[in-house]
mmCIF file of C-alpha atoms in Angstrom:
data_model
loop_
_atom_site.group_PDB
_atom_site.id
_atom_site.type_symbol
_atom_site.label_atom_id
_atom_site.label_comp_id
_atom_site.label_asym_id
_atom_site.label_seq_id
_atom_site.Cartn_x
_atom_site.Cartn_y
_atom_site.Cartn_z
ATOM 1 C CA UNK H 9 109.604 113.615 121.479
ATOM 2 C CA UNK H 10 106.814 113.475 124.351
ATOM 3 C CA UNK H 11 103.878 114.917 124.458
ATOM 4 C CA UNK H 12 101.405 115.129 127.661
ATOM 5 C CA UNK H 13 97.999 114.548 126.282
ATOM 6 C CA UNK H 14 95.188 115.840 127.951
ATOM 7 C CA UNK H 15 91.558 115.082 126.450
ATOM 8 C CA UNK H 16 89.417 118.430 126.605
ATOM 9 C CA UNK H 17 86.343 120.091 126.628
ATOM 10 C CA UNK H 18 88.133 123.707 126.350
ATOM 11 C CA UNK H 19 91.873 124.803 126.234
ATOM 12 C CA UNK H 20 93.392 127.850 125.756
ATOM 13 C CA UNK H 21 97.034 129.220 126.337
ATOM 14 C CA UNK H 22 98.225 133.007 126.870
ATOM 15 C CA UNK H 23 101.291 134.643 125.876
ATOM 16 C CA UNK H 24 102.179 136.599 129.186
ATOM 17 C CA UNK H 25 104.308 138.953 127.755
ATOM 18 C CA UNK H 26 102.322 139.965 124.600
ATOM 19 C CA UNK H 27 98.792 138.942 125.665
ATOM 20 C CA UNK H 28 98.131 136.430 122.499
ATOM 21 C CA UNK H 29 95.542 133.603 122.778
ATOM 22 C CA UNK H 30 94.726 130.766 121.528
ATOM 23 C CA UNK H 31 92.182 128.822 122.325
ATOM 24 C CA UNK H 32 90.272 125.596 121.317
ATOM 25 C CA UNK H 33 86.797 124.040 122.542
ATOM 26 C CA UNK H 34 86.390 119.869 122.342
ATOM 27 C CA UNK H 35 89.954 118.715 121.583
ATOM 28 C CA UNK H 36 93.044 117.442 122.797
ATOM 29 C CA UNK H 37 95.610 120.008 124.229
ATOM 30 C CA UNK H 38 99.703 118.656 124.229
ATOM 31 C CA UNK H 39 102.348 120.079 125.875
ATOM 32 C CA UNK H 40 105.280 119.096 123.804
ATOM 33 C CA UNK H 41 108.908 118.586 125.062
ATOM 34 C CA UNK H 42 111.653 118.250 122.699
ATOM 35 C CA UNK H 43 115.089 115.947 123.012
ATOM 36 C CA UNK H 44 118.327 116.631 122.220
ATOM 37 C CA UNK H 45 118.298 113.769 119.929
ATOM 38 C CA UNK H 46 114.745 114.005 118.122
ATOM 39 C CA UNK H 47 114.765 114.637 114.076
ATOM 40 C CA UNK H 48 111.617 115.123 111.799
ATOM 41 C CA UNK H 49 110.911 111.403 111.857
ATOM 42 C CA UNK H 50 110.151 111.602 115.627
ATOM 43 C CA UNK H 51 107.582 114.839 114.975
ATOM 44 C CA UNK H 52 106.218 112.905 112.332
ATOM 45 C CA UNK H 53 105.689 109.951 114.530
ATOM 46 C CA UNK H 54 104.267 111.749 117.228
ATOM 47 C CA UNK H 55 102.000 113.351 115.059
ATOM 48 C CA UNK H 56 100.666 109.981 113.769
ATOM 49 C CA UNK H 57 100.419 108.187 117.256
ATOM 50 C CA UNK H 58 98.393 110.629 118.653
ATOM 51 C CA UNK H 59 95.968 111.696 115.636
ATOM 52 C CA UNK H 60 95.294 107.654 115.822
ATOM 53 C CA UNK H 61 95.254 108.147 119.707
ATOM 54 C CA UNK H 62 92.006 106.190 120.880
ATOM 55 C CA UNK H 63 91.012 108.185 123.695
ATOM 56 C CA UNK H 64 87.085 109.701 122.729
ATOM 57 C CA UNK H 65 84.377 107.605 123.596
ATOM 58 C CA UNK H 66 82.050 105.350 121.135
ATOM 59 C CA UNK H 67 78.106 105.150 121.097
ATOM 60 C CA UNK H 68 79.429 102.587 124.049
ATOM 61 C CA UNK H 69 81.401 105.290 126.217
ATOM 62 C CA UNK H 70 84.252 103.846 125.446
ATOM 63 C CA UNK H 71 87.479 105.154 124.423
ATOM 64 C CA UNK H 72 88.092 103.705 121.435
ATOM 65 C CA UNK H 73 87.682 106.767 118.528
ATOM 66 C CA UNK H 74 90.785 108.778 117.515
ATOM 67 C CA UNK H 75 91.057 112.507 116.149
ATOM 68 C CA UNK H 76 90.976 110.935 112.767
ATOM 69 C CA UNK H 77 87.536 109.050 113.441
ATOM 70 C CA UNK H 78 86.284 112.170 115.555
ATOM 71 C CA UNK H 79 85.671 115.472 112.893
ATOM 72 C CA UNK H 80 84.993 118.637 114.838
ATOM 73 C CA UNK H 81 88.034 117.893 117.237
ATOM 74 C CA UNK H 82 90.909 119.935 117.386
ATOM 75 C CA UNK H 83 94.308 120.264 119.055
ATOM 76 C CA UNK H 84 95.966 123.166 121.138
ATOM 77 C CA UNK H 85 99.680 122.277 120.941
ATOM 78 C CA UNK H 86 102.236 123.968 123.262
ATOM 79 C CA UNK H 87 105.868 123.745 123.447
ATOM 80 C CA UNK H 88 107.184 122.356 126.904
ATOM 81 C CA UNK H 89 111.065 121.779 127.532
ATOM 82 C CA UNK H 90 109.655 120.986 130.978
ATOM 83 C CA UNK H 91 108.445 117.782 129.880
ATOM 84 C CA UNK H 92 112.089 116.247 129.292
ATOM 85 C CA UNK H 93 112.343 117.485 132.928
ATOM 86 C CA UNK H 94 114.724 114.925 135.115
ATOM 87 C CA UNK H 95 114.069 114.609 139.024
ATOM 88 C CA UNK H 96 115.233 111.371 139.794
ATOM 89 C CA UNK H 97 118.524 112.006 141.535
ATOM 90 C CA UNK H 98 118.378 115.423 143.465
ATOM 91 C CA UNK H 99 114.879 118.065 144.192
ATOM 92 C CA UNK H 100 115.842 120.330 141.247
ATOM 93 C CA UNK H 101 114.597 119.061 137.790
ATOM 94 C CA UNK H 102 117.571 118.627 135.124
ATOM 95 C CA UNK H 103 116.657 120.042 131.501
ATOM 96 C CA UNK H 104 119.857 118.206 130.064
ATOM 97 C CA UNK H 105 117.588 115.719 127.738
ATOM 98 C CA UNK H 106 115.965 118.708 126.421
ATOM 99 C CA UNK H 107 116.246 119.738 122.621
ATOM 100 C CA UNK H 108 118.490 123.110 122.425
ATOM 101 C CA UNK H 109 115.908 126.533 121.626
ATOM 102 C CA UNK H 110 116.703 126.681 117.737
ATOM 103 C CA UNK H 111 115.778 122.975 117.189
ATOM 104 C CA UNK H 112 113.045 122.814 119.509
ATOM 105 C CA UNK H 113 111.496 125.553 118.136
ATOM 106 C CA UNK H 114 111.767 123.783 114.751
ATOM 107 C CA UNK H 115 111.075 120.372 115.712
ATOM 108 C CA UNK H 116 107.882 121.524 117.062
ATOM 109 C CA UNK H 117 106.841 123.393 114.344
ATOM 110 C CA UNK H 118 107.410 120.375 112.028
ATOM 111 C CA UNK H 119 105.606 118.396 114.604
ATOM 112 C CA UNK H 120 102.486 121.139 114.240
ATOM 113 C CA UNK H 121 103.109 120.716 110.568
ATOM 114 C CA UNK H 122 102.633 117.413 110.287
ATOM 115 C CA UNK H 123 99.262 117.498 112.505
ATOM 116 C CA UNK H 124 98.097 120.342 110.198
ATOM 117 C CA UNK H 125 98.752 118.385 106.937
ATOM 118 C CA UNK H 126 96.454 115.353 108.610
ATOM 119 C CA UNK H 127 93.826 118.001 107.964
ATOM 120 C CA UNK H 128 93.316 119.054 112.055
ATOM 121 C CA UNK H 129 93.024 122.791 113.214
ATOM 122 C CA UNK H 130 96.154 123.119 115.351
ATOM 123 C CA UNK H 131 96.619 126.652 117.112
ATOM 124 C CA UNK H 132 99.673 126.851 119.290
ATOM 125 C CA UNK H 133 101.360 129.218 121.943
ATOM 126 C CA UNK H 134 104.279 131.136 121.524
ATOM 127 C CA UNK H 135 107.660 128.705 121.538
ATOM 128 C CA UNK H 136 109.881 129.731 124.147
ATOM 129 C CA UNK H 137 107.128 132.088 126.091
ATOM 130 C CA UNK H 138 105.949 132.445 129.290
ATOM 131 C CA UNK H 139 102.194 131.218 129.459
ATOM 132 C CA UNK H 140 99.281 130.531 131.016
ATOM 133 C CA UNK H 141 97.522 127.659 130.517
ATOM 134 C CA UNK H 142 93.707 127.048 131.046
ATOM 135 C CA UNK H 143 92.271 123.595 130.546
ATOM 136 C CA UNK H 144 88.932 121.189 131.385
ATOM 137 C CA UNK H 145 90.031 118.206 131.453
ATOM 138 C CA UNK H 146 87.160 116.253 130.115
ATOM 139 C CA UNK H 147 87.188 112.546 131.739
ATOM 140 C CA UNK H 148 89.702 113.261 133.232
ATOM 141 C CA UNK H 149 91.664 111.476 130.469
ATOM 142 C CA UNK H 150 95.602 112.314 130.213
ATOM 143 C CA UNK H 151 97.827 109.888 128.090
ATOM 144 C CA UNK H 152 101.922 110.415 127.961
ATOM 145 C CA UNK H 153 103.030 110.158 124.518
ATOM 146 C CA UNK H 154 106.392 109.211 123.354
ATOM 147 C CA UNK H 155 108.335 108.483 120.452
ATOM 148 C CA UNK H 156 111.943 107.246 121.745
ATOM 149 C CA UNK H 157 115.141 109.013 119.034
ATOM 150 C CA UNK H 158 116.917 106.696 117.261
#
């Protein structure tokens, strides 16, 4: 699994189709890609590295507090084949490396699951929608998260 991290001061993602929202103030927003060969154990993972993620500044300014030192943080996850997107060879990404619909869609919800039971409020878009996404990037600060499949 990868997730783009993006430290924020607001987030907030739209369901084109059906006009849903959700939104978060101070947080972290992902966009989460899927592989083809990612179980639970790598949503799991994920969900560990980044809630112990050090990227919110100390009384020093720097980054070295996590979500789980940081109360009053939350995260806007939203799913992202794109991110598994392959441009090396030709102009046209390839989406081979990304997990199929059915178990992305329930790899990611594990993966929210698993953030949720860490105790963090964790709204998400719509899996497989088309959205709009609306971000500050505080910092900026963006991190690329992975967890490699066994």
């Amino acid at each position: 699994m990868r997730a783009i991290v993006q430290r924020v001061t607001s987030a907030s993602v739209l369901d084109k189709d059906t006009g849903a929202l959700s939104a978060i103030d101070s947080g972290l927003l992902l966009l989460v890609g899927v592989h083809r060969n990612d179980t639970d154990l790598e949503a799991k993972k994920l969900a560990e590295k980044i809630a112990n993620l050090r990227v919110f500044n100390d009384s020093d300014g720097k980054m070295n507090v996590s979500l789980l030192d940081s109360p009053g943080h939350d995260v806007l996850a939203v799913s992202n084949f794109t991110v598994f997107g392959d441009a090396k060879k030709s102009r046209r990404p390839s989406f081979a490396d990304s997990a199929p619909y059915d178990m992305g869609r329930d790899l990611f919800d594990r993966f929210v699951s698993h953030l949720r039971i860490q105790g963090f409020r964790v709204p998400t878009g719509v899996f497989g929608a088309d959205m709009a996404v609306t971000l500050v990037n505080d910092g900026p600060v963006t991190v690329i998260v992975d967890v490699d499949p066994k």
